Amino acid sequence: MVRKTRGFISRWRVALLITVLSFGQAGVGLRADEGLLPEARRERGTVRWYTALNVNGSKPLADAFEKKYPFLKVAINRLSNERIMNRIFAEAKSAAPQFDVTSFAYLPLLAEKGLLALYQSPQTKAYLEGFFDPKGHWTTMYSNLIVLGYNTRQVSAAAVPKDWPDLLDPHWNDKIGMDPEVGIWYGAMLHYMGKERGEKFFRSLSQQKIQWRRGHSLLAQLMTAGEFPLALVYAFNISQLQQSGAPVKWVTSAKPIVATTSGIGISAKTDAPASSKLFIDFALSLEGQKVITETGRFSARKDLQTISDLKTYAVPDAVVLNLEKYLQEFTQLFRPK
């Protein structure tokens, strides 16, 4: 009886120890910022952020962060993807750091050049596969979903294309609007479909007499006005138009829905690493991502997936790193005018 009792007590102690450790680890995950706070308070008090996110998304996110951490301020420098990349490359030649955190579409290029520090936020585990760098340089802060939008006054529910191959129907000849610089979508679709199937699809699509217009926002507006019934646009373009009562929707059943990976990462030269990590953790958190999704952008957090059976496909690094090649291929095939 004594041996049985001792065995029971021993097992009980082990179980208790495992439970305590589990709660301890969970606590670390929930309060990961506590280890960063003392160091962040000793830093300069400003996070310098280069971002391609428009002011409707970047300003509310910065305001929410500053409210949570009143001793820190966010200095926003908002530029286009190309201008951020060119500026960071130019500044890389300087000894003094110019930015702490950046978020835009071409972070794999910065990582390849050694311009990003290694930091995998504790929040990364909440994200879908493909939306973060496995090496730990960046995690997708937001995505633009490249979708097929349509004018509901011109396209009946029964006639809506359900998937990309449906665009090859002769009925859609001369009725599809596209931006001539969609190399990133073209490259991602080729990777997803495979070379043979993908090239066959795009050769056929190039025969559909595409309506070329520059800018996804303009395409969405012209589609709303009835200039063409279908257009390749961003999902947030459609969301914004719907808020104003426009007769537009986008096709959720197409496979895949290519998602740009506008990642967030830390400068390899930052002199405010703790403050930068706090900002990244907040931007990727459920609280921060809810601010982002209010702008119509897509969040790759698993707990923010709102459309069932949506097949998103993150743009592979191989496409980002060879974007010029894919854009040239697309231009040669489609010859947009």
Coordinates of C-alpha atoms in Angstrom, one line a residue:
M1 CA 0.0 0.0 0.0
V2 CA 2.9 2.3 0.9
R3 CA 4.5 1.6 -2.5
K4 CA 1.3 2.3 -4.4
T5 CA 0.8 5.6 -2.4
R6 CA 4.3 6.7 -3.2
G7 CA 3.9 5.8 -6.9
F8 CA 0.7 7.8 -7.0
I9 CA 2.4 10.8 -5.3
S10 CA 5.3 10.6 -7.7
R11 CA 3.0 10.6 -10.7
W12 CA 1.0 13.4 -9.2
R13 CA 4.1 15.5 -8.8
V14 CA 5.2 14.9 -12.4
A15 CA 1.7 15.9 -13.6
L16 CA 1.8 19.0 -11.5
L17 CA 5.2 20.0 -12.8
I18 CA 4.1 19.5 -16.4
T19 CA 1.0 21.7 -15.7
V20 CA 3.0 24.4 -14.1
L21 CA 5.5 24.4 -17.0
S22 CA 2.7 24.5 -19.5
F23 CA 1.1 27.5 -17.8
G24 CA 4.5 29.2 -17.6
Q25 CA 5.2 28.7 -21.3
A26 CA 1.7 30.0 -22.2
G27 CA 2.4 33.0 -20.0
V28 CA 5.6 33.8 -21.9
G29 CA 3.6 33.7 -25.2
L30 CA 0.9 36.0 -23.9
R31 CA 3.3 38.5 -22.3
A32 CA 6.2 38.3 -24.7
D33 CA 6.5 42.1 -24.7
E34 CA 7.6 42.2 -21.0
G35 CA 11.1 41.2 -21.9
L36 CA 11.4 44.0 -24.5
L37 CA 9.9 46.8 -22.5
P38 CA 12.9 47.7 -20.3
E39 CA 15.3 47.9 -23.3
A40 CA 12.7 49.7 -25.4
R41 CA 12.4 52.4 -22.7
R42 CA 16.1 53.0 -22.9
E43 CA 16.0 53.5 -26.7
R44 CA 15.4 56.8 -28.5
G45 CA 11.6 56.6 -28.2
T46 CA 10.8 56.5 -32.0
V47 CA 10.2 53.7 -34.5
R48 CA 11.0 54.9 -38.0
W49 CA 8.7 53.0 -40.3
Y50 CA 8.9 52.8 -44.1
T51 CA 5.7 51.4 -45.5
A52 CA 3.6 51.1 -48.7
L53 CA 0.4 50.8 -46.7
N54 CA -1.8 53.8 -47.4
V55 CA -2.5 56.4 -44.8
N56 CA -6.0 54.9 -44.1
G57 CA -4.2 51.8 -42.8
S58 CA -0.8 53.0 -41.6
K59 CA -2.0 56.0 -39.4
P60 CA -4.6 54.0 -37.4
L61 CA -2.1 51.2 -36.8
A62 CA 0.5 53.7 -35.6
D63 CA -2.0 55.4 -33.4
A64 CA -3.2 52.1 -31.8
F65 CA 0.5 51.2 -31.1
E66 CA 1.3 54.6 -29.5
K67 CA -1.8 54.2 -27.3
K68 CA -0.6 50.9 -26.1
Y69 CA 3.0 52.1 -25.6
P70 CA 2.7 55.8 -24.8
F71 CA 6.5 56.1 -24.4
L72 CA 7.0 55.3 -28.1
K73 CA 6.2 57.2 -31.3
V74 CA 6.0 56.0 -34.8
A75 CA 7.5 58.1 -37.6
I76 CA 5.7 57.0 -40.8
N77 CA 7.4 57.4 -44.2
R78 CA 4.8 56.2 -46.8
L79 CA 6.1 55.4 -50.2
S80 CA 5.3 53.1 -53.1
N81 CA 6.9 49.6 -53.2
E82 CA 9.4 50.6 -55.8
R83 CA 10.4 53.8 -54.0
I84 CA 10.9 52.1 -50.7
M85 CA 13.1 49.5 -52.3
N86 CA 15.2 52.0 -54.2
R87 CA 15.5 54.3 -51.1
I88 CA 16.6 51.4 -48.8
F89 CA 19.2 50.2 -51.3
A90 CA 20.5 53.8 -51.6
E91 CA 20.6 54.2 -47.8
A92 CA 22.4 50.9 -47.4
K93 CA 25.6 52.6 -48.5
S94 CA 25.3 54.9 -45.5
A95 CA 26.8 54.0 -42.1
A96 CA 23.9 55.5 -40.2
P97 CA 20.6 53.6 -40.1
Q98 CA 17.7 55.4 -41.8
F99 CA 14.8 53.1 -40.9
D100 CA 13.9 50.7 -38.2
V101 CA 11.0 48.8 -39.6
T102 CA 9.7 48.4 -43.1
S103 CA 6.6 46.8 -44.6
F104 CA 6.1 46.4 -48.4
A105 CA 5.9 43.8 -51.1
Y106 CA 9.6 43.0 -51.8
L107 CA 11.1 42.1 -48.5
P108 CA 12.6 38.8 -49.9
L109 CA 14.9 41.1 -51.9
L110 CA 16.0 43.0 -48.8
A111 CA 16.6 39.7 -47.0
E112 CA 18.7 38.4 -49.9
K113 CA 20.9 41.5 -49.7
G114 CA 21.4 41.1 -45.9
L115 CA 19.5 44.3 -45.1
L116 CA 17.0 42.7 -42.7
A117 CA 17.7 41.4 -39.2
L118 CA 16.6 38.0 -38.1
Y119 CA 13.5 38.2 -35.9
Q120 CA 10.6 35.8 -35.8
S121 CA 7.8 37.3 -33.8
P122 CA 5.9 35.1 -31.4
Q123 CA 2.8 36.1 -33.4
T124 CA 4.1 34.2 -36.5
K125 CA 2.8 30.9 -35.3
A126 CA -0.7 32.3 -35.8
Y127 CA -0.1 32.7 -39.6
L128 CA -0.9 30.5 -42.5
E129 CA 2.0 28.6 -44.2
G130 CA 3.6 30.6 -47.0
F131 CA 3.0 33.9 -45.4
F132 CA 6.2 34.2 -43.5
D133 CA 9.9 33.6 -44.1
P134 CA 10.9 30.3 -42.6
K135 CA 14.4 31.8 -42.0
G136 CA 12.8 34.5 -39.8
H137 CA 13.4 37.7 -41.7
W138 CA 9.8 38.7 -42.2
T139 CA 6.1 37.9 -41.7
T140 CA 3.3 39.1 -43.9
M141 CA 1.7 42.2 -42.3
Y142 CA -1.0 42.4 -44.9
S143 CA -1.9 41.0 -48.3
N144 CA -3.6 42.3 -51.4
L145 CA -5.7 39.6 -52.9
I146 CA -5.6 39.7 -56.7
V147 CA -9.1 38.8 -57.7
L148 CA -11.6 38.8 -60.6
G149 CA -14.0 41.5 -60.0
Y150 CA -17.3 41.9 -61.8
N151 CA -20.2 44.4 -62.4
T152 CA -23.3 42.8 -61.0
R153 CA -25.5 44.9 -63.4
Q154 CA -23.7 43.4 -66.4
V155 CA -23.0 39.9 -65.2
S156 CA -25.8 37.8 -63.8
A157 CA -25.1 35.4 -60.9
A158 CA -25.5 32.4 -63.3
A159 CA -23.0 33.8 -65.8
V160 CA -20.2 34.8 -63.3
P161 CA -16.9 32.9 -64.1
K162 CA -16.3 30.5 -61.3
D163 CA -12.6 29.8 -62.0
W164 CA -9.8 31.2 -64.1
P165 CA -10.2 28.9 -67.0
D166 CA -13.7 30.2 -67.5
L167 CA -12.2 33.5 -68.7
L168 CA -11.2 31.6 -71.9
D169 CA -14.8 31.4 -73.0
P170 CA -15.3 33.4 -76.2
H171 CA -18.1 35.3 -74.5
W172 CA -15.5 37.2 -72.5
N173 CA -13.5 38.4 -75.5
D174 CA -12.9 42.1 -75.3
K175 CA -14.7 42.2 -71.8
I176 CA -11.8 41.8 -69.3
G177 CA -9.9 44.8 -67.9
M178 CA -6.3 44.3 -66.7
D179 CA -3.2 46.3 -65.7
P180 CA -0.3 45.8 -68.0
E181 CA 2.1 45.3 -65.1
V182 CA 0.8 42.2 -63.4
G183 CA 4.0 40.2 -63.5
I184 CA 3.6 39.2 -59.9
W185 CA 0.2 37.6 -60.6
Y186 CA 1.5 36.0 -63.7
G187 CA 4.5 34.5 -62.0
A188 CA 2.5 33.2 -59.0
M189 CA -0.1 31.6 -61.3
L190 CA 2.6 29.8 -63.3
H191 CA 4.1 28.5 -60.1
Y192 CA 0.7 27.3 -58.8
M193 CA -0.5 25.7 -62.1
G194 CA 2.9 24.3 -63.2
K195 CA 4.8 25.3 -66.3
E196 CA 2.9 23.4 -69.0
R197 CA -0.6 24.0 -67.7
G198 CA 0.2 27.6 -66.8
E199 CA 1.7 28.5 -70.2
K200 CA -1.2 26.9 -72.0
F201 CA -3.7 29.0 -69.9
F202 CA -1.9 32.3 -70.5
R203 CA -1.4 31.7 -74.2
S204 CA -5.2 31.2 -74.5
L205 CA -6.0 34.2 -72.3
S206 CA -3.7 36.4 -74.4
Q207 CA -6.1 35.9 -77.3
Q208 CA -9.0 37.4 -75.5
K209 CA -8.4 41.0 -76.5
I210 CA -7.8 42.4 -73.0
Q211 CA -8.8 45.9 -72.1
W212 CA -5.6 47.5 -70.8
R213 CA -5.7 50.2 -68.1
R214 CA -3.0 51.2 -65.6
G215 CA -3.9 51.0 -62.0
H216 CA -6.1 48.6 -60.1
S217 CA -8.1 51.3 -58.6
L218 CA -8.9 52.8 -62.0
L219 CA -9.8 49.4 -63.4
A220 CA -12.3 48.9 -60.5
Q221 CA -13.8 52.3 -61.1
L222 CA -14.1 51.8 -64.9
M223 CA -15.7 48.3 -64.3
T224 CA -18.2 50.0 -61.9
A225 CA -19.0 52.5 -64.6
G226 CA -19.7 49.7 -67.1
E227 CA -16.7 50.2 -69.4
F228 CA -16.1 46.4 -69.1
P229 CA -17.9 43.8 -67.0
L230 CA -14.8 42.0 -65.6
A231 CA -11.5 43.2 -64.3
L232 CA -8.4 41.9 -62.5
V233 CA -8.3 44.0 -59.4
Y234 CA -7.5 44.0 -55.7
A235 CA -10.1 42.7 -53.3
F236 CA -9.9 45.8 -51.2
N237 CA -10.8 47.9 -54.3
I238 CA -14.0 46.0 -54.4
S239 CA -14.6 46.4 -50.7
Q240 CA -14.2 50.1 -50.8
L241 CA -16.6 50.5 -53.8
Q242 CA -19.2 48.3 -52.1
Q243 CA -19.1 50.6 -49.1
S244 CA -20.3 53.4 -51.4
G245 CA -23.1 51.2 -52.8
A246 CA -21.4 50.3 -56.1
P247 CA -22.7 47.2 -57.9
V248 CA -19.5 45.1 -57.8
K249 CA -18.4 41.8 -56.3
W250 CA -15.4 39.5 -56.7
V251 CA -15.1 35.8 -57.4
T252 CA -14.2 33.9 -54.2
S253 CA -14.3 30.4 -55.9
A254 CA -11.3 30.9 -58.2
K255 CA -8.4 28.7 -57.4
P256 CA -6.0 30.1 -56.5
I257 CA -6.5 33.6 -55.2
V258 CA -3.0 35.1 -55.5
A259 CA -2.0 37.0 -52.3
T260 CA 0.8 39.5 -52.3
T261 CA 3.1 39.2 -49.3
S262 CA 3.6 42.7 -47.9
G263 CA 5.9 41.6 -45.1
I264 CA 7.2 43.5 -42.1
G265 CA 10.8 43.3 -41.0
I266 CA 13.5 45.0 -39.0
S267 CA 16.5 46.8 -40.5
A268 CA 19.8 45.0 -39.9
K269 CA 21.3 48.4 -38.9
T270 CA 18.6 49.6 -36.5
D271 CA 19.8 51.1 -33.2
A272 CA 16.3 50.6 -31.7
P273 CA 15.8 46.8 -31.9
A274 CA 13.5 46.4 -28.9
S275 CA 11.2 49.2 -30.0
S276 CA 11.1 47.7 -33.5
K277 CA 10.3 44.2 -32.2
L278 CA 7.4 45.7 -30.1
F279 CA 6.0 47.4 -33.1
I280 CA 6.3 44.2 -35.3
D281 CA 4.6 42.1 -32.5
F282 CA 1.8 44.6 -32.3
A283 CA 1.3 44.9 -36.1
L284 CA 1.1 41.1 -36.4
S285 CA -1.1 40.6 -33.3
L286 CA -4.9 40.0 -33.5
E287 CA -5.4 43.6 -32.2
G288 CA -3.1 45.1 -34.9
Q289 CA -4.5 42.9 -37.7
K290 CA -8.0 43.9 -37.0
V291 CA -7.0 47.5 -37.7
I292 CA -5.5 46.3 -41.0
T293 CA -8.5 44.3 -42.1
E294 CA -10.8 47.3 -41.5
T295 CA -9.1 48.8 -44.6
G296 CA -10.2 45.8 -46.7
R297 CA -6.8 44.1 -46.7
F298 CA -6.4 40.4 -46.2
S299 CA -4.8 39.1 -43.0
A300 CA -3.1 35.7 -43.1
R301 CA -3.8 35.1 -39.4
K302 CA -5.6 31.8 -39.0
D303 CA -8.1 33.3 -36.6
L304 CA -9.1 36.0 -39.1
Q305 CA -10.1 33.8 -42.0
T306 CA -13.7 34.9 -42.8
I307 CA -14.4 33.3 -46.2
S308 CA -14.8 29.5 -46.2
D309 CA -13.0 27.5 -48.9
L310 CA -11.0 30.5 -50.0
K311 CA -7.9 29.1 -51.7
T312 CA -5.2 31.8 -51.2
Y313 CA -1.7 31.3 -52.6
A314 CA 1.1 33.5 -51.3
V315 CA 3.4 34.9 -53.9
P316 CA 6.5 32.7 -53.8
D317 CA 9.9 34.2 -53.0
A318 CA 11.1 32.9 -56.3
V319 CA 8.6 35.2 -58.1
V320 CA 9.5 38.3 -56.1
L321 CA 13.3 37.7 -56.6
N322 CA 12.7 37.3 -60.4
L323 CA 9.9 39.8 -60.9
E324 CA 11.5 41.6 -63.8
K325 CA 11.8 38.2 -65.7
Y326 CA 8.1 37.4 -65.2
L327 CA 7.0 40.9 -66.2
Q328 CA 9.0 40.7 -69.4
E329 CA 7.5 37.3 -70.2
F330 CA 4.0 38.6 -69.6
T331 CA 4.6 41.7 -71.8
Q332 CA 6.0 39.6 -74.6
L333 CA 3.1 37.3 -74.5
F334 CA 0.2 39.8 -74.1
R335 CA 1.8 42.8 -75.8
P336 CA -0.4 45.3 -73.9
K337 CA -1.2 48.6 -75.7

